[in-house]
mmCIF file of C-alpha atoms in Angstrom:
data_model
loop_
_atom_site.group_PDB
_atom_site.id
_atom_site.type_symbol
_atom_site.label_atom_id
_atom_site.label_comp_id
_atom_site.label_asym_id
_atom_site.label_seq_id
_atom_site.Cartn_x
_atom_site.Cartn_y
_atom_site.Cartn_z
ATOM 1 C CA LEU D 1 -36.217 -56.156 -61.141
ATOM 2 C CA HIS D 2 -37.191 -56.242 -64.815
ATOM 3 C CA GLY D 3 -34.389 -55.907 -67.321
ATOM 4 C CA VAL D 4 -31.625 -56.564 -64.744
ATOM 5 C CA SER D 5 -29.462 -59.606 -65.245
ATOM 6 C CA PRO D 6 -29.030 -62.115 -62.383
ATOM 7 C CA GLU D 7 -25.290 -61.326 -62.284
ATOM 8 C CA LEU D 8 -25.956 -57.617 -61.651
ATOM 9 C CA GLN D 9 -28.548 -58.441 -58.989
ATOM 10 C CA ALA D 10 -25.973 -60.629 -57.236
ATOM 11 C CA LEU D 11 -23.396 -57.822 -57.361
ATOM 12 C CA ASN D 12 -25.879 -55.333 -55.881
ATOM 13 C CA LEU D 13 -26.769 -57.777 -53.106
ATOM 14 C CA LEU D 14 -23.080 -58.336 -52.341
ATOM 15 C CA LYS D 15 -22.472 -54.568 -52.201
ATOM 16 C CA THR D 16 -25.370 -54.168 -49.732
ATOM 17 C CA ILE D 17 -23.965 -56.884 -47.482
ATOM 18 C CA ILE D 18 -20.504 -55.280 -47.539
ATOM 19 C CA ASP D 19 -21.930 -51.828 -46.731
ATOM 20 C CA LYS D 20 -23.752 -53.205 -43.685
ATOM 21 C CA SER D 21 -20.724 -55.053 -42.340
ATOM 22 C CA LEU D 22 -18.079 -52.324 -42.350
ATOM 23 C CA PHE D 23 -17.621 -52.510 -38.590
ATOM 24 C CA ILE D 24 -16.449 -55.758 -37.053
ATOM 25 C CA PRO D 25 -17.483 -55.663 -33.361
ATOM 26 C CA ASP D 26 -15.117 -58.413 -32.210
ATOM 27 C CA GLN D 27 -12.005 -56.634 -33.450
ATOM 28 C CA LEU D 28 -10.116 -53.554 -32.393
ATOM 29 C CA PRO D 29 -10.346 -50.504 -34.671
ATOM 30 C CA SER D 30 -6.778 -51.104 -35.844
ATOM 31 C CA THR D 31 -7.805 -54.413 -37.422
ATOM 32 C CA VAL D 32 -10.908 -53.158 -39.246
ATOM 33 C CA ILE D 33 -10.675 -52.668 -42.984
ATOM 34 C CA VAL D 34 -13.205 -51.090 -45.337
ATOM 35 C CA GLN D 35 -13.959 -52.589 -48.729
ATOM 36 C CA GLU D 36 -15.280 -50.088 -51.214
ATOM 37 C CA HIS D 37 -15.404 -50.392 -55.008
ATOM 38 C CA ASN D 38 -12.893 -53.244 -55.063
ATOM 39 C CA HIS D 39 -10.321 -51.173 -53.118
ATOM 40 C CA VAL D 40 -9.076 -51.864 -49.610
ATOM 41 C CA THR D 41 -8.619 -48.664 -47.595
ATOM 42 C CA ALA D 42 -7.997 -48.018 -43.909
ATOM 43 C CA PRO D 43 -10.506 -45.931 -41.940
ATOM 44 C CA SER D 44 -9.348 -42.645 -40.437
ATOM 45 C CA ASN D 45 -9.751 -43.815 -36.822
ATOM 46 C CA ILE D 46 -7.385 -46.778 -37.087
ATOM 47 C CA LEU D 47 -4.964 -47.000 -34.166
ATOM 48 C CA SER D 48 -1.463 -47.916 -35.251
ATOM 49 C CA GLU D 49 2.081 -47.298 -34.119
ATOM 50 C CA THR D 50 2.624 -44.575 -36.721
ATOM 51 C CA ASN D 51 -0.071 -42.156 -35.516
ATOM 52 C CA VAL D 52 0.280 -42.557 -31.733
ATOM 53 C CA LYS D 53 1.312 -39.250 -30.148
ATOM 54 C CA LYS D 54 1.098 -40.147 -26.443
ATOM 55 C CA THR D 55 0.305 -43.058 -24.169
ATOM 56 C CA ASP D 56 -2.275 -43.232 -21.378
ATOM 57 C CA TRP D 57 -1.932 -43.885 -17.673
ATOM 58 C CA PHE D 58 -2.879 -47.445 -16.856
ATOM 59 C CA GLN D 59 -6.533 -47.868 -15.847
ATOM 60 C CA GLU D 60 -7.161 -50.433 -13.114
ATOM 61 C CA TRP D 61 -10.973 -50.287 -13.371
ATOM 62 C CA PRO D 62 -11.820 -49.715 -17.052
ATOM 63 C CA ASP D 63 -15.561 -49.358 -17.504
ATOM 64 C CA ALA D 64 -17.974 -48.511 -20.305
ATOM 65 C CA TYR D 65 -16.709 -48.313 -23.882
ATOM 66 C CA GLU D 66 -13.109 -47.177 -23.424
ATOM 67 C CA LYS D 67 -10.001 -47.193 -25.596
ATOM 68 C CA HIS D 68 -6.488 -46.746 -24.241
ATOM 69 C CA ILE D 69 -2.966 -46.875 -25.606
ATOM 70 C CA TYR D 70 -0.297 -48.051 -23.181
ATOM 71 C CA SER D 71 3.449 -48.237 -23.503
ATOM 72 C CA SER D 72 4.824 -51.703 -24.180
ATOM 73 C CA GLU D 73 7.079 -51.166 -21.133
ATOM 74 C CA ASP D 74 4.086 -50.820 -18.787
ATOM 75 C CA ARG D 75 4.209 -53.912 -16.566
ATOM 76 C CA ASN D 76 0.470 -53.845 -15.826
ATOM 77 C CA ALA D 77 -0.351 -53.629 -19.520
ATOM 78 C CA GLN D 78 2.094 -56.428 -20.306
ATOM 79 C CA ARG D 79 0.283 -58.667 -17.808
ATOM 80 C CA HIS D 80 -3.183 -57.485 -18.965
ATOM 81 C CA VAL D 81 -4.028 -56.561 -15.371
ATOM 82 C CA SER D 82 -7.590 -55.674 -14.409
ATOM 83 C CA SER D 83 -9.172 -55.360 -10.985
ATOM 84 C CA TRP D 84 -12.361 -56.743 -12.492
ATOM 85 C CA ALA D 85 -12.531 -60.537 -12.402
ATOM 86 C CA MET D 86 -11.677 -61.273 -16.040
ATOM 87 C CA ARG D 87 -10.834 -64.573 -17.700
ATOM 88 C CA ASN D 88 -9.432 -65.421 -21.121
ATOM 89 C CA THR D 89 -12.003 -66.409 -23.735
ATOM 90 C CA ASN D 90 -11.646 -67.915 -27.170
ATOM 91 C CA ASN D 91 -11.060 -65.468 -29.974
ATOM 92 C CA HIS D 92 -10.871 -66.083 -33.708
ATOM 93 C CA ASN D 93 -8.033 -63.555 -34.044
ATOM 94 C CA SER D 94 -4.800 -64.874 -32.536
ATOM 95 C CA ARG D 95 -3.236 -61.383 -32.504
ATOM 96 C CA ILE D 96 -5.857 -60.096 -30.071
ATOM 97 C CA LEU D 97 -6.326 -61.271 -26.489
ATOM 98 C CA LYS D 98 -9.982 -61.369 -25.473
ATOM 99 C CA LYS D 99 -11.146 -61.373 -21.846
ATOM 100 C CA SER D 100 -14.662 -61.534 -20.382
ATOM 101 C CA CYS D 101 -15.912 -60.437 -16.968
ATOM 102 C CA LEU D 102 -17.114 -63.082 -14.501
ATOM 103 C CA GLY D 103 -19.082 -60.727 -12.224
ATOM 104 C CA VAL D 104 -18.863 -60.790 -8.429
ATOM 105 C CA VAL D 105 -19.669 -63.202 -5.567
ATOM 106 C CA VAL D 106 -21.771 -61.666 -2.776
ATOM 107 C CA CYS D 107 -23.335 -62.747 0.504
ATOM 108 C CA SER D 108 -27.005 -63.663 0.136
ATOM 109 C CA ARG D 109 -27.679 -62.107 3.558
ATOM 110 C CA ASP D 110 -26.208 -58.789 2.399
ATOM 111 C CA CYS D 111 -24.109 -58.590 5.566
ATOM 112 C CA LEU D 112 -21.584 -55.892 6.466
ATOM 113 C CA VAL D 113 -18.010 -56.369 7.655
ATOM 114 C CA ALA D 114 -16.438 -54.444 10.530
ATOM 115 C CA GLU D 115 -15.420 -51.556 8.230
ATOM 116 C CA GLY D 116 -19.052 -51.064 7.205
ATOM 117 C CA ARG D 117 -18.738 -52.367 3.655
ATOM 118 C CA LYS D 118 -20.375 -55.378 2.048
ATOM 119 C CA VAL D 119 -18.773 -58.669 1.072
ATOM 120 C CA TYR D 120 -17.755 -58.639 -2.595
ATOM 121 C CA LEU D 121 -15.548 -61.636 -3.411
ATOM 122 C CA ARG D 122 -13.700 -62.382 -6.648
ATOM 123 C CA PRO D 123 -15.206 -65.269 -8.618
ATOM 124 C CA ALA D 124 -12.891 -68.192 -9.272
ATOM 125 C CA ILE D 125 -11.552 -68.406 -12.823
ATOM 126 C CA CYS D 126 -12.170 -72.138 -13.334
ATOM 127 C CA ASP D 127 -15.795 -73.215 -13.842
ATOM 128 C CA LYS D 128 -15.591 -76.099 -11.358
ATOM 129 C CA ALA D 129 -13.829 -73.947 -8.781
ATOM 130 C CA ARG D 130 -16.483 -71.250 -9.217
ATOM 131 C CA GLN D 131 -19.285 -73.768 -8.652
ATOM 132 C CA LYS D 132 -17.489 -75.036 -5.563
ATOM 133 C CA GLN D 133 -17.038 -71.458 -4.377
ATOM 134 C CA GLN D 134 -20.796 -70.853 -4.450
ATOM 135 C CA ARG D 135 -21.318 -73.813 -2.110
ATOM 136 C CA LYS D 136 -19.076 -72.237 0.503
ATOM 137 C CA ARG D 137 -20.203 -69.963 3.325
ATOM 138 C CA CYS D 138 -19.700 -66.233 3.710
ATOM 139 C CA PRO D 139 -16.376 -65.517 5.470
ATOM 140 C CA ASN D 140 -18.080 -62.810 7.529
ATOM 141 C CA CYS D 141 -21.486 -64.158 8.650
ATOM 142 C CA ASP D 142 -21.332 -67.810 7.511
ATOM 143 C CA GLY D 143 -24.302 -67.222 5.221
ATOM 144 C CA PRO D 144 -24.653 -68.727 1.726
ATOM 145 C CA LEU D 145 -22.809 -67.109 -1.182
ATOM 146 C CA LYS D 146 -24.234 -66.355 -4.612
ATOM 147 C CA LEU D 147 -22.762 -65.264 -7.931
ATOM 148 C CA ILE D 148 -23.893 -62.105 -9.709
ATOM 149 C CA PRO D 149 -22.843 -62.616 -13.345
ATOM 150 C CA CYS D 150 -21.830 -59.711 -15.546
ATOM 151 C CA ARG D 151 -24.412 -58.823 -18.204
ATOM 152 C CA GLY D 152 -23.246 -55.342 -19.115
ATOM 153 C CA HIS D 153 -22.656 -55.883 -22.824
ATOM 154 C CA GLY D 154 -26.121 -56.334 -24.265
ATOM 155 C CA GLY D 155 -26.929 -59.169 -21.880
ATOM 156 C CA PHE D 156 -23.455 -60.665 -22.225
ATOM 157 C CA PRO D 157 -20.331 -60.169 -20.096
ATOM 158 C CA VAL D 158 -18.241 -57.045 -20.547
ATOM 159 C CA THR D 159 -15.345 -57.837 -22.882
ATOM 160 C CA ASN D 160 -11.807 -56.439 -22.955
ATOM 161 C CA PHE D 161 -9.456 -56.648 -25.931
ATOM 162 C CA TRP D 162 -5.656 -56.388 -25.826
ATOM 163 C CA ARG D 163 -3.308 -56.091 -28.810
ATOM 164 C CA HIS D 164 0.487 -55.740 -28.756
ATOM 165 C CA ASP D 165 1.914 -53.723 -31.629
ATOM 166 C CA GLY D 166 5.565 -52.742 -31.464
ATOM 167 C CA ARG D 167 6.164 -50.087 -28.799
ATOM 168 C CA PHE D 168 2.500 -49.896 -27.770
ATOM 169 C CA ILE D 169 -0.288 -52.004 -26.292
ATOM 170 C CA PHE D 170 -3.786 -51.166 -27.503
ATOM 171 C CA PHE D 171 -6.763 -51.742 -25.203
ATOM 172 C CA GLN D 172 -10.497 -51.575 -25.795
ATOM 173 C CA SER D 173 -13.418 -52.295 -23.457
ATOM 174 C CA LYS D 174 -16.953 -53.049 -24.622
ATOM 175 C CA GLY D 175 -19.881 -52.865 -22.236
ATOM 176 C CA GLU D 176 -20.542 -51.323 -18.833
ATOM 177 C CA HIS D 177 -20.313 -53.444 -15.676
ATOM 178 C CA ASP D 178 -23.748 -53.860 -14.079
ATOM 179 C CA HIS D 179 -22.513 -55.225 -10.732
ATOM 180 C CA PRO D 180 -20.413 -54.019 -7.767
ATOM 181 C CA LYS D 181 -16.634 -54.053 -7.895
ATOM 182 C CA PRO D 182 -15.108 -57.225 -6.426
ATOM 183 C CA GLU D 183 -12.213 -57.100 -4.025
ATOM 184 C CA THR D 184 -8.849 -56.740 -5.727
ATOM 185 C CA LYS D 185 -6.358 -59.590 -5.847
ATOM 186 C CA LEU D 186 -4.230 -57.876 -3.188
ATOM 187 C CA GLU D 187 -7.268 -57.464 -0.920
ATOM 188 C CA ALA D 188 -8.206 -61.123 -1.411
ATOM 189 C CA GLU D 189 -4.666 -62.260 -0.554
ATOM 190 C CA ALA D 190 -4.609 -60.003 2.532
ATOM 191 C CA ARG D 191 -7.977 -61.375 3.692
ATOM 192 C CA ARG D 192 -6.807 -64.977 3.340
ATOM 193 C CA ALA D 193 -3.539 -64.201 5.150
ATOM 194 C CA MET D 194 -5.444 -62.543 8.001
ATOM 195 C CA LYS D 195 -7.766 -65.540 8.246
ATOM 196 C CA LYS D 196 -4.773 -67.886 8.545
ATOM 197 C CA THR D 197 -3.258 -65.647 11.231
ATOM 198 C CA GLN D 198 -6.499 -65.582 13.213
ATOM 199 C CA SER D 199 -6.889 -69.364 13.024
ATOM 200 C CA ALA D 200 -3.277 -69.842 14.138
ATOM 201 C CA SER D 201 -3.686 -67.423 17.069
ATOM 202 C CA SER D 202 -6.915 -69.110 18.189
ATOM 203 C CA SER D 203 -5.154 -72.479 18.111
ATOM 204 C CA VAL D 204 -2.302 -71.115 20.251
ATOM 205 C CA SER D 205 -4.700 -69.537 22.760
ATOM 206 C CA SER D 206 -6.621 -72.796 23.122
ATOM 207 C CA LYS D 207 -3.360 -74.620 23.828
ATOM 208 C CA LEU D 208 -2.423 -71.995 26.425
ATOM 209 C CA LYS D 209 -5.764 -72.475 28.176
ATOM 210 C CA GLN D 210 -5.204 -76.208 28.331
ATOM 211 C CA GLY D 211 -1.601 -75.715 29.471
ATOM 212 C CA PRO D 212 -2.172 -75.346 33.285
ATOM 213 C CA GLN D 213 -4.349 -78.459 33.379
ATOM 214 C CA ILE D 214 -1.719 -80.466 31.531
ATOM 215 C CA LYS D 215 1.021 -79.195 33.854
ATOM 216 C CA LEU D 216 -1.065 -80.041 36.967
ATOM 217 C CA GLN D 217 -1.619 -83.552 35.693
ATOM 218 C CA ASN D 218 2.109 -83.925 35.135
ATOM 219 C CA VAL D 219 2.855 -82.673 38.692
ATOM 220 C CA ARG D 220 0.380 -85.154 40.148
ATOM 221 C CA ARG D 221 2.040 -87.947 38.258
ATOM 222 C CA LEU D 222 5.448 -86.927 39.612
ATOM 223 C CA ALA D 223 4.184 -86.570 43.216
ATOM 224 C CA THR D 224 2.664 -90.051 43.307
ATOM 225 C CA PRO D 225 5.086 -92.412 45.148
ATOM 226 C CA VAL D 226 6.283 -95.295 43.107
ATOM 227 C CA VAL D 227 6.556 -98.572 45.043
ATOM 228 C CA ALA D 228 8.522 -101.221 43.291
ATOM 229 C CA ALA D 229 7.597 -104.754 44.289
ATOM 230 C CA VAL D 230 10.815 -106.776 44.571
ATOM 231 C CA ASP D 231 10.498 -110.531 44.978
ATOM 232 C CA PHE D 232 13.503 -111.939 46.835
ATOM 233 C CA PRO D 233 14.149 -115.665 46.422
ATOM 234 C CA VAL D 234 13.431 -117.893 49.471
ATOM 235 C CA PRO D 235 16.939 -119.371 49.716
ATOM 236 C CA TYR D 236 18.361 -115.874 49.951
ATOM 237 C CA LEU D 237 16.095 -114.980 52.889
ATOM 238 C CA GLN D 238 16.964 -118.183 54.796
ATOM 239 C CA MET D 239 20.704 -117.854 54.223
ATOM 240 C CA LYS D 240 22.705 -117.570 57.465
ATOM 241 C CA PRO D 241 25.195 -114.722 57.850
ATOM 242 C CA LYS D 242 28.806 -115.611 57.236
ATOM 243 C CA ILE D 243 31.228 -115.538 60.231
ATOM 244 C CA THR D 244 34.447 -113.760 59.543
ATOM 245 C CA TYR D 245 37.865 -115.086 60.659
ATOM 246 C CA LEU D 246 38.227 -112.366 63.315
ATOM 247 C CA GLN D 247 34.840 -113.116 64.910
ATOM 248 C CA ALA D 248 35.732 -116.841 65.139
ATOM 249 C CA HIS D 249 38.915 -116.223 67.182
ATOM 250 C CA LEU D 250 37.472 -113.754 69.678
#
């Protein structure tokens, strides 16, 4: 621009950059600030402890772009519970807990269990454990397992944000899950417990089947006569019987 000093051009460029970056996508609304004409003001939609009128019921399956306010006494909110398979991810803001969805593990054969539903397993949290999990077989049909990653947030995993602020816990979800729901933690624990019970019962039944044969073998061993070979010394066999005093005087 003609007649405009470089300093003014730099100020105009800085103002344009600030205007385009008013919303910070990796932060909750309560942490966003707006810079305008060298003044710092809070937007009208900021969530803080002062303007909270009521809390929400805890949502076990939050999906799409949701915002909730929970009581700080809610045990599920305190533990950041989610039935989706979420894991902690690095976040530049230490006041906000960030979690990302891992997706779901399915059977490549698309088999059905006895109840008529498909196999949807929870992915392991650790990377190595998740890779090892994909090398295992389906617990229902023994087919290979495969991981369906979550890509519901613009090609990236769905992200959940948690922030504790006084008497409330603020939650925000970004993205919509593009995969089936995995089994809950309680369902996974029940399935593993049932598998252990079935393996234990099969082991007991196999022992019971082998029981009669073992008992018969033991009876045969007991019924077999045992002949002990006793070697008497030769002098003992040739020894003459002693004559008592009474026999000598008869």
